[in-house]
XYZ file of C-alpha atoms in Angstrom:
499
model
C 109.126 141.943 104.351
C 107.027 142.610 107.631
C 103.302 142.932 106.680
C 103.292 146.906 107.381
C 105.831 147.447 104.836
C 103.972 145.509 102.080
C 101.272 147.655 102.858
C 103.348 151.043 102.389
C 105.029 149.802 99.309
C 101.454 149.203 97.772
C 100.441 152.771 98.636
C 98.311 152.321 101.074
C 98.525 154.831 104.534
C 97.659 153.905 108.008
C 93.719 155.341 106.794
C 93.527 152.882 104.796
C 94.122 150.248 107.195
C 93.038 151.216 110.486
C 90.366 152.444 112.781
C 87.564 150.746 110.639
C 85.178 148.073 111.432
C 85.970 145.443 109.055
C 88.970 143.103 110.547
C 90.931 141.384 107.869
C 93.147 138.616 108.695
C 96.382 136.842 105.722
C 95.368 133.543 105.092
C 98.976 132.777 105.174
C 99.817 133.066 108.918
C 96.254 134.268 110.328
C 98.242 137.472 111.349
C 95.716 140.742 111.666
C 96.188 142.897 108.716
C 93.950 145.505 109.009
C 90.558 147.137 110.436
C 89.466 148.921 107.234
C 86.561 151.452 107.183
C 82.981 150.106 105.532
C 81.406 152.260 103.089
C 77.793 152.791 104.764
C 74.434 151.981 103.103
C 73.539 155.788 103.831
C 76.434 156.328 101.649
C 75.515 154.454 98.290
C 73.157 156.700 96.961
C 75.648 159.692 96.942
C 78.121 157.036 95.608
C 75.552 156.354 92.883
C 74.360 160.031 91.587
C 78.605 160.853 91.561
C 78.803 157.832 89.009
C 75.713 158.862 86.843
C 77.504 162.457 86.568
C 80.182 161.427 85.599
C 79.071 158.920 83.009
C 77.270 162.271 81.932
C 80.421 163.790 80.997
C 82.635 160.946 80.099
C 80.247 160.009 77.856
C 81.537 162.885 75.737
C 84.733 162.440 75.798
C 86.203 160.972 72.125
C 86.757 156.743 72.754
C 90.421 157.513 71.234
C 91.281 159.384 74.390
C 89.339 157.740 76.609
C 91.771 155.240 75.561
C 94.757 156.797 76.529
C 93.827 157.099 79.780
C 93.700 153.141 80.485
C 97.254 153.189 78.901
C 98.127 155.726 81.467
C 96.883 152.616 83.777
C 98.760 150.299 82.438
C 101.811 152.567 82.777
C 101.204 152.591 86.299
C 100.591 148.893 86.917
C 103.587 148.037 85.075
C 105.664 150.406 87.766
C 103.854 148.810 90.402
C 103.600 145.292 89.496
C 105.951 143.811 92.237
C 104.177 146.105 94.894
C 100.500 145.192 93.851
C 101.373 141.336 93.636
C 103.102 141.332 97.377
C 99.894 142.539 98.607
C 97.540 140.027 96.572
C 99.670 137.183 97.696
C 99.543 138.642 101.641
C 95.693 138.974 101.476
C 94.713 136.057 98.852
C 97.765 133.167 99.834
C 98.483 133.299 95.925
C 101.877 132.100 95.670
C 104.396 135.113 94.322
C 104.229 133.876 90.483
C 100.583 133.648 90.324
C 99.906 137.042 92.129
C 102.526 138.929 89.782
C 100.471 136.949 86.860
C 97.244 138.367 88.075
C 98.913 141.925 87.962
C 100.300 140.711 84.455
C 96.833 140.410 83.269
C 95.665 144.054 84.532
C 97.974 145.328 82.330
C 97.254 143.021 79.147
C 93.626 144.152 79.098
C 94.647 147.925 79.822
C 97.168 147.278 76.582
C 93.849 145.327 74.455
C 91.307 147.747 75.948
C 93.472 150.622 74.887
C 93.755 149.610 71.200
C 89.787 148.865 71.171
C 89.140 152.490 72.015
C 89.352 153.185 68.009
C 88.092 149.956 67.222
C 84.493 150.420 68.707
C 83.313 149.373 65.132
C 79.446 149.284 64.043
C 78.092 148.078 60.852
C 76.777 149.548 57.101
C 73.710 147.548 56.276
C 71.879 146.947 53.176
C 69.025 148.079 52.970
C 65.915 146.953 50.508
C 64.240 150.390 50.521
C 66.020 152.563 46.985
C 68.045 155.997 48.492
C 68.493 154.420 51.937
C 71.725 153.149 54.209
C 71.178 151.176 57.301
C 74.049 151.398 60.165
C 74.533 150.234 63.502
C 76.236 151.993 66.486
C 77.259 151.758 69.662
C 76.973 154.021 72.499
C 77.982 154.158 76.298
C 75.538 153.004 78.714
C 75.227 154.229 82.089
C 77.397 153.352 85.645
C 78.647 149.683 85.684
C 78.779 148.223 88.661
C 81.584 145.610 89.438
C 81.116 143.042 92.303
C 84.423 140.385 92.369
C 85.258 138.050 94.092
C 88.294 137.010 96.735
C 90.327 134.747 94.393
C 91.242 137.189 92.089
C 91.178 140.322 93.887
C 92.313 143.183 91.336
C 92.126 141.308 87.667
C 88.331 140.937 87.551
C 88.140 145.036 87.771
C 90.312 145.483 85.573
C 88.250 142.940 82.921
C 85.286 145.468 83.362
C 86.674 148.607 84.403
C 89.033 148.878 81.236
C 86.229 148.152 78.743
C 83.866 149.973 80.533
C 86.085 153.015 80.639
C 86.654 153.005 77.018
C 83.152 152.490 75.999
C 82.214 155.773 77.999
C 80.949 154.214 81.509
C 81.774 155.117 84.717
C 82.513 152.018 87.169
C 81.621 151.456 90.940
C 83.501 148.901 92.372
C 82.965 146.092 95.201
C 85.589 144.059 96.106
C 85.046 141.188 97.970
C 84.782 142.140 101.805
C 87.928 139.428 102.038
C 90.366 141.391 99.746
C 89.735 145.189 100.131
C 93.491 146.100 100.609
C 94.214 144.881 97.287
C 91.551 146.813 95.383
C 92.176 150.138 97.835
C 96.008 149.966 96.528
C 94.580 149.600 92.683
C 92.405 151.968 93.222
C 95.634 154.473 94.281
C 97.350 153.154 91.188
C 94.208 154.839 88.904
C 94.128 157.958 91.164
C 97.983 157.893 89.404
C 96.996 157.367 86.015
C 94.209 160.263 86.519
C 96.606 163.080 87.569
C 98.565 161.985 84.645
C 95.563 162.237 82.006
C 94.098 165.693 82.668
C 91.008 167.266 83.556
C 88.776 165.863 80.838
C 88.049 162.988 83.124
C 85.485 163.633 85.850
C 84.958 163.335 88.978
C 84.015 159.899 90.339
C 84.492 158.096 87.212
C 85.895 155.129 88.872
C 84.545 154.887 92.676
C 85.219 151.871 95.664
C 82.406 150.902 98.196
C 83.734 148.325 100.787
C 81.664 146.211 102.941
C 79.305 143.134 102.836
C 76.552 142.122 100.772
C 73.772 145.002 101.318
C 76.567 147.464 99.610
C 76.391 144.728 96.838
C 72.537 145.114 96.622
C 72.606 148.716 96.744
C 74.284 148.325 93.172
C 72.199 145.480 92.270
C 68.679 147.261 92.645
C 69.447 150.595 91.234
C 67.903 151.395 88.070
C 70.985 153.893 87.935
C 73.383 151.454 87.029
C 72.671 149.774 84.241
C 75.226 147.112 83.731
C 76.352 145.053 86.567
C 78.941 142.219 86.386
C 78.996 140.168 89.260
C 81.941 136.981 90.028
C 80.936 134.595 92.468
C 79.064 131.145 93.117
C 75.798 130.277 91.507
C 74.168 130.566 94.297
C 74.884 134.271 94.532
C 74.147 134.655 90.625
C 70.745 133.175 91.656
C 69.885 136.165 93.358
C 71.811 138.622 91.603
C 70.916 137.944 87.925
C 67.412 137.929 88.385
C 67.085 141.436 90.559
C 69.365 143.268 88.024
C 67.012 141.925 85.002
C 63.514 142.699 87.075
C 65.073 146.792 86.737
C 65.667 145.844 82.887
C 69.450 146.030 83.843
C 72.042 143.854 82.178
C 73.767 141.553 83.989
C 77.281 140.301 83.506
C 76.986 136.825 85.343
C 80.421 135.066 86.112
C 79.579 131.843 88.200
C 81.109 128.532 89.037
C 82.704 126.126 87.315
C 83.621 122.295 87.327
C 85.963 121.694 84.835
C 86.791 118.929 83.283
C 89.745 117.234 81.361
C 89.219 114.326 79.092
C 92.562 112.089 78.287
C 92.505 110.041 75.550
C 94.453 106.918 74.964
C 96.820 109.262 72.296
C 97.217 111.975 74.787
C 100.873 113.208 75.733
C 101.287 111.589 78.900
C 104.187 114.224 79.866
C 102.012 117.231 78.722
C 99.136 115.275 80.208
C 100.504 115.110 84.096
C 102.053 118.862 83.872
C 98.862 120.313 82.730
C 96.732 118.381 85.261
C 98.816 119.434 88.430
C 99.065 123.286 87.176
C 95.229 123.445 86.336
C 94.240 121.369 89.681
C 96.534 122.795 92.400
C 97.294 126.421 91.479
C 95.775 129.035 93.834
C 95.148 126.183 96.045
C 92.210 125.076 93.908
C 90.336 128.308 94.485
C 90.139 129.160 90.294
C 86.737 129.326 88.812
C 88.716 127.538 86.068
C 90.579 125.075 88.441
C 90.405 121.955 87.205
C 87.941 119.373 89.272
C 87.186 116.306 87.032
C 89.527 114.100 85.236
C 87.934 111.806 82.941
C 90.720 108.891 81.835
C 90.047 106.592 79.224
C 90.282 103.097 81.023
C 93.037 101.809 78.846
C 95.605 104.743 80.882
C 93.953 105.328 84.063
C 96.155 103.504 86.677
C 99.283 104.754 84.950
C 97.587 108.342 84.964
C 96.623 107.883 88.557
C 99.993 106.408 89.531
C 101.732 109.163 87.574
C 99.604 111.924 89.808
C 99.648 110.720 92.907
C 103.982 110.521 92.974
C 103.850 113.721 91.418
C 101.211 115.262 94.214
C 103.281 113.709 96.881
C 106.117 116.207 95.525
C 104.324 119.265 95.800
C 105.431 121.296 98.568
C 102.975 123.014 100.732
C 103.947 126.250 102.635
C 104.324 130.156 102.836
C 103.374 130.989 99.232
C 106.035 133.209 99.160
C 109.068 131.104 99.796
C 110.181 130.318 96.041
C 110.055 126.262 96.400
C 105.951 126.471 97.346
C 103.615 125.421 95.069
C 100.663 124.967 97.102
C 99.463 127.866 99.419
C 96.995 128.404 102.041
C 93.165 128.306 101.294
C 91.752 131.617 102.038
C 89.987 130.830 105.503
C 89.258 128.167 108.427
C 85.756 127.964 106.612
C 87.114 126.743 103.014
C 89.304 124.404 104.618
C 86.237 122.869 106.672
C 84.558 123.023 103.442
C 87.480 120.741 102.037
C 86.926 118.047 104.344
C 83.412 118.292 104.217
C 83.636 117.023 100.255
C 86.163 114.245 100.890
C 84.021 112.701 103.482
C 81.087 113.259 101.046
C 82.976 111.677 98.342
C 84.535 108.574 100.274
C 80.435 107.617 101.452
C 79.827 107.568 97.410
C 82.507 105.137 97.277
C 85.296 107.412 96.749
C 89.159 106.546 97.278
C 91.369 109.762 98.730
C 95.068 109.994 97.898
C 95.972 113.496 100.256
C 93.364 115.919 101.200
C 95.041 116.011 104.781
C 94.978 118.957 106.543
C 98.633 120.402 106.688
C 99.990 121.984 110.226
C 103.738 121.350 110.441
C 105.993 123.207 108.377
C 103.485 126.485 107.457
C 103.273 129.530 109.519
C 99.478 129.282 110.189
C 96.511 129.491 107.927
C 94.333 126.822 106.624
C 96.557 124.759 104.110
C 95.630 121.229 102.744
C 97.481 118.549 100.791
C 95.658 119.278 97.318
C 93.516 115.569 97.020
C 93.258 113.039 93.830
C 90.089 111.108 94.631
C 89.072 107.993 92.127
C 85.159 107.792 91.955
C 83.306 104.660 90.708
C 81.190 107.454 88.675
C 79.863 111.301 88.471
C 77.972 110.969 91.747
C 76.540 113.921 93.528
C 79.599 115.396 95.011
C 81.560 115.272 92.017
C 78.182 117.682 90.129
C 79.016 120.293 92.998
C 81.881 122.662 93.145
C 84.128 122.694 95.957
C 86.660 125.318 95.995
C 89.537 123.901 97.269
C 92.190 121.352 95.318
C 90.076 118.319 94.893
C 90.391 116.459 91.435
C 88.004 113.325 91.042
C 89.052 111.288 88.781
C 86.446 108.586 86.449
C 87.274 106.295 83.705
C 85.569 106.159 79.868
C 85.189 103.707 77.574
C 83.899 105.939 74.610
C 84.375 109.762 73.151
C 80.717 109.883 73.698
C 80.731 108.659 77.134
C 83.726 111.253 78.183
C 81.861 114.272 76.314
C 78.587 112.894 78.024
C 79.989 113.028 81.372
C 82.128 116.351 80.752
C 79.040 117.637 79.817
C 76.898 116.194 82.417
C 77.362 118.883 85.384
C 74.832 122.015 86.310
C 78.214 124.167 85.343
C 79.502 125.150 81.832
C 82.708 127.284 82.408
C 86.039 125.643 80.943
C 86.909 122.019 79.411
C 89.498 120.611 77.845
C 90.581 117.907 75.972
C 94.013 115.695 75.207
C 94.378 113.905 72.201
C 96.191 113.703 69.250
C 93.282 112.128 67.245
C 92.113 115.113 64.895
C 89.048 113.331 64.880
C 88.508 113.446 68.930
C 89.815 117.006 68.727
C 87.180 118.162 66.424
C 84.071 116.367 68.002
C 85.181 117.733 71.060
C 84.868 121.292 69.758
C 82.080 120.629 67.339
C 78.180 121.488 67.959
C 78.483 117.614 69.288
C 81.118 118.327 71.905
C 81.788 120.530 74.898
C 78.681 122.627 76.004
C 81.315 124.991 78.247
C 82.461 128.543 77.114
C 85.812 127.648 76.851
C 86.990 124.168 74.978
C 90.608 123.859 74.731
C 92.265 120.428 73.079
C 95.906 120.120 74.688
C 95.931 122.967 76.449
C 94.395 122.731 80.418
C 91.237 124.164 81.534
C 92.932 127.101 83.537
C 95.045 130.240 82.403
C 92.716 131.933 79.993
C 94.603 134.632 77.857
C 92.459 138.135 77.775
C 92.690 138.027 73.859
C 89.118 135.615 74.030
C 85.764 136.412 75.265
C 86.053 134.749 79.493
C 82.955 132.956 80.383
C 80.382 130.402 80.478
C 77.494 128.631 79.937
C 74.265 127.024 81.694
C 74.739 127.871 85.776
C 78.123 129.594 85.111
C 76.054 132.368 84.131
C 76.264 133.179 80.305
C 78.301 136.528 80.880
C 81.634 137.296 78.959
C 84.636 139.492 79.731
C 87.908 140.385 78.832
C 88.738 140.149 75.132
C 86.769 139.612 71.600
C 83.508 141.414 71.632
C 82.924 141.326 74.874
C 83.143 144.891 74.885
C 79.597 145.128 73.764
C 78.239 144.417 77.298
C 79.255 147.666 78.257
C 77.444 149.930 75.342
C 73.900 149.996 73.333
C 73.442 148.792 70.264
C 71.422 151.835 68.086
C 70.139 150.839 64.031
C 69.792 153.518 62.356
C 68.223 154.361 58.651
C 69.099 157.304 56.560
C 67.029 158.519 53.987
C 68.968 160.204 50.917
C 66.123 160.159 48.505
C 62.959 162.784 47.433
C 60.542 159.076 47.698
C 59.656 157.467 51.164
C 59.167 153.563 50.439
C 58.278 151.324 53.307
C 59.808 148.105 54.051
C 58.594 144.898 52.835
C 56.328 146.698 50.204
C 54.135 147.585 52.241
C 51.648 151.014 50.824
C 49.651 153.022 53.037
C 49.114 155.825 50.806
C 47.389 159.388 51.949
């Protein structure tokens, strides 16, 4: 299908894609896709006050049917599915599985976030004081602002925007300047779900600013929107995090990772090998979850290594959408230089590079890469630092405590795994003792997180969660309140201050 006709089938018009200022190229074949219009700075402000009205009114609206409006979004991404994931694999590289996943989980959280809407439960609290009942509720907050990045274009939104919509808030939206086609077309997919819903929902509840970092900052700095979730690198969180919290904002921080997998000398081999190539190669290594250390016990690290490098040397590289490609294009010129950057870092501190080569014949353009299996004589300084591209260092362990120690040992606390089938290992790897990461999975890879759980990190990941469990609370206000039933007024903690 020619590139205009993915466009149309994803609802976007010849507005959406021409006569702007921002040039966007597919990482698949470096072919032009569009010239889409920037929102300007001038703009944001109007932008803002439409999202603080609308909060004002949505706020009002019952959760239950504020509910039934993300299943009207669902609805629609279901009918659209095949559509929406043509056009993340054009503008991302995504091969066609993975982009039609990403869709998949857009509609998951619309089907959790949907069901939460009369679950939004607070507590009855005891209270010490005779004639008295404590409670806690929660209330809608204000605008959130969502800033996401590249890599996964359209599910990160839809992680904030259908909590946020059932907890009352209204949501701005920035995609990443690399991926605007994809949100403008699930943005069109909403507008469907809106007609559908009625007039009960106002206008601007869910707005998209495009353009570079200064619209980001807009959002960032104003004390209008309290909650903002941001997806990047650390480095941007370093900036981010600390401007939203000098307002007294709440951030929503999710950062980098460098994930790790520790096989023990029990592991499933099989399971082992599978789980390693998904978690280390899919999206071309561009997965805040990808995995990017493999930590072997010595006993089965040549017959790991050996077992990886025969099954790398399989993996086809090409046009992500031809059905035999595994590996697709990185997303720019500038990642792949990246790339190459690390393995020469890595082969001065004494690294050994199976792959990694830059791939030209047999792909229709783009940047694409052999995804690289580099043994390191130990967790040297390019190993601590996150490249995102498909580079998995591999180290050997003598010890549980040496494997947790290094697993451990990195600036970044996102995912981590562990296989075993040693009860013992499995539970020290998930105890206080174990894994300091957000997500600890034993026989299961560090990648592919289901919405059901909480998504996030710890230490320079950022701390924020999304998706499922509680994270909802991010998006409301916590509010104790006390109730007095009786004809006396006691004070807490005996205290008596009598007049």
């Amino acid at each position: 299908m020619a590139h205009f006709e993915i466009l149309a089938a994803a609802g976007l018009t010849r507005d959406d894609f021409a006569g702007g200022t921002l040039v966007l190229r597919s990482p698949i074949d470096g072919a032009e896709l569009a010239h889409v219009r920037e929102t300007s700075l001038s703009e944001m402000t109007a932008v803002i006050a439409r999202a603080k009205s609308a909060f004002e009114v949505w706020r009002l609206v019952p959760a239950p049917r504020r509910g039934e409006l993300v299943r009207l979004l669902g609805e629609e991404l279901r009918a659209a599915k095949s559509e929406l994931g043509a056009l993340v694999t054009l503008e991302v590289g995504k091969i066609t599985s993975e982009s039609l996943g990403e869709v998949q989980e857009m509609i998951d959280i619309c089907d959790f976030a949907a069901g939460l809407s009369r679950q939004l439960y607070g507590l009855t609290i005891a209270s010490e004081r005779p004639g008295h009942r404590m409670s806690e509720t929660w209330h809608p907050m204000g605008p959130c602002g969502v800033i996401s990045a590249f890599n996964f274009p359209v599910a990160v939104w839809s992680w904030n925007a259908a909590l946020a919509l059932v907890c009352g808030d209204s949501v701005i939206w920035k995609p990443s300047e690399k991926t605007p086609l994809s949100a403008i077309a699930t943005h069109r997919i909403f507008e469907r779900a809106l007609s559908r819903f009625g007039s009960d929902a106002p206008e601007g509840l869910c707005q998209i600013v495009i353009g570079s970092a200064a619209i980001g900052e807009a959002l960032v700095v104003s004390r209008d929107v309290p909650i903002l979730s941001a997806t990047g690198s650390t480095r941007m969180g370093e900036v981010v995090g600390p401007k939203v919290v000098a307002r007294w904002g709440r951030p929503i921080l999710e950062l980098g990772g460098n994930n790790a997998m520790i096989v023990a000398p029990t592991a499933d081999l099989d399971m082992v090998v599978r789980a390693i190539v998904f978690s280390a190669v899919g999206t071309a290594g561009q997965r805040c979850t990808t995995l990017r250390r493999l930590i072997v016990h010595h006993s089965i690290k040549d017959e790991v290594v050996g077992r990886l490098v025969k099954a790398y040397a399989s993996l086809k590289v090409g046009d992500p959408r031809e059905a035999d490609v595994l590996v697709g294009p990185l997303i720019d010129k500038k990642a792949l230089d990246r790339m190459q950057g690390a393995l020469d870092a890595a082969r001065a501190e004494g690294g050994k590079v199976h792959g990694g080569y830059i791939v030209t014949q047999g792909v229709p353009g783009g940047a694409y890469a052999a995804p690289a299996l580099v043994e390191m004589p130990g967790q040297t300084a390019i190993v601590k630092s996150e490249t995102f591209a498909p580079i998995l260092y591999v180290m050997d362990y003598e010890t549980l405590e040496e494997a947790i120690s290094l697993q451990n040992g990195v600036p970044q606390g996102l995912s981590s795994c562990i296989f075993t089938l040693n009860m013992r290992e499995a539970e020290t790897f998930l105890s206080a003792t174990g894994s300091d990461c957000g997500i600890a999975n034993v026989n299961v890879g560090p990648s592919g997180a289901e919405i059901g759980g909480a998504f996030g990190g710890e230490k320079e990941t950022g701390g924020g969660r999304e998706s499922g469990s509680d994270a909802w609370k991010s998006y409301m206000r916590r509010q104790t309140s006390t109730v007095n039933y009786s004809v006396k007024l006691p004070l807490a903690q005996g205290v008596k201050f009598d007049i």
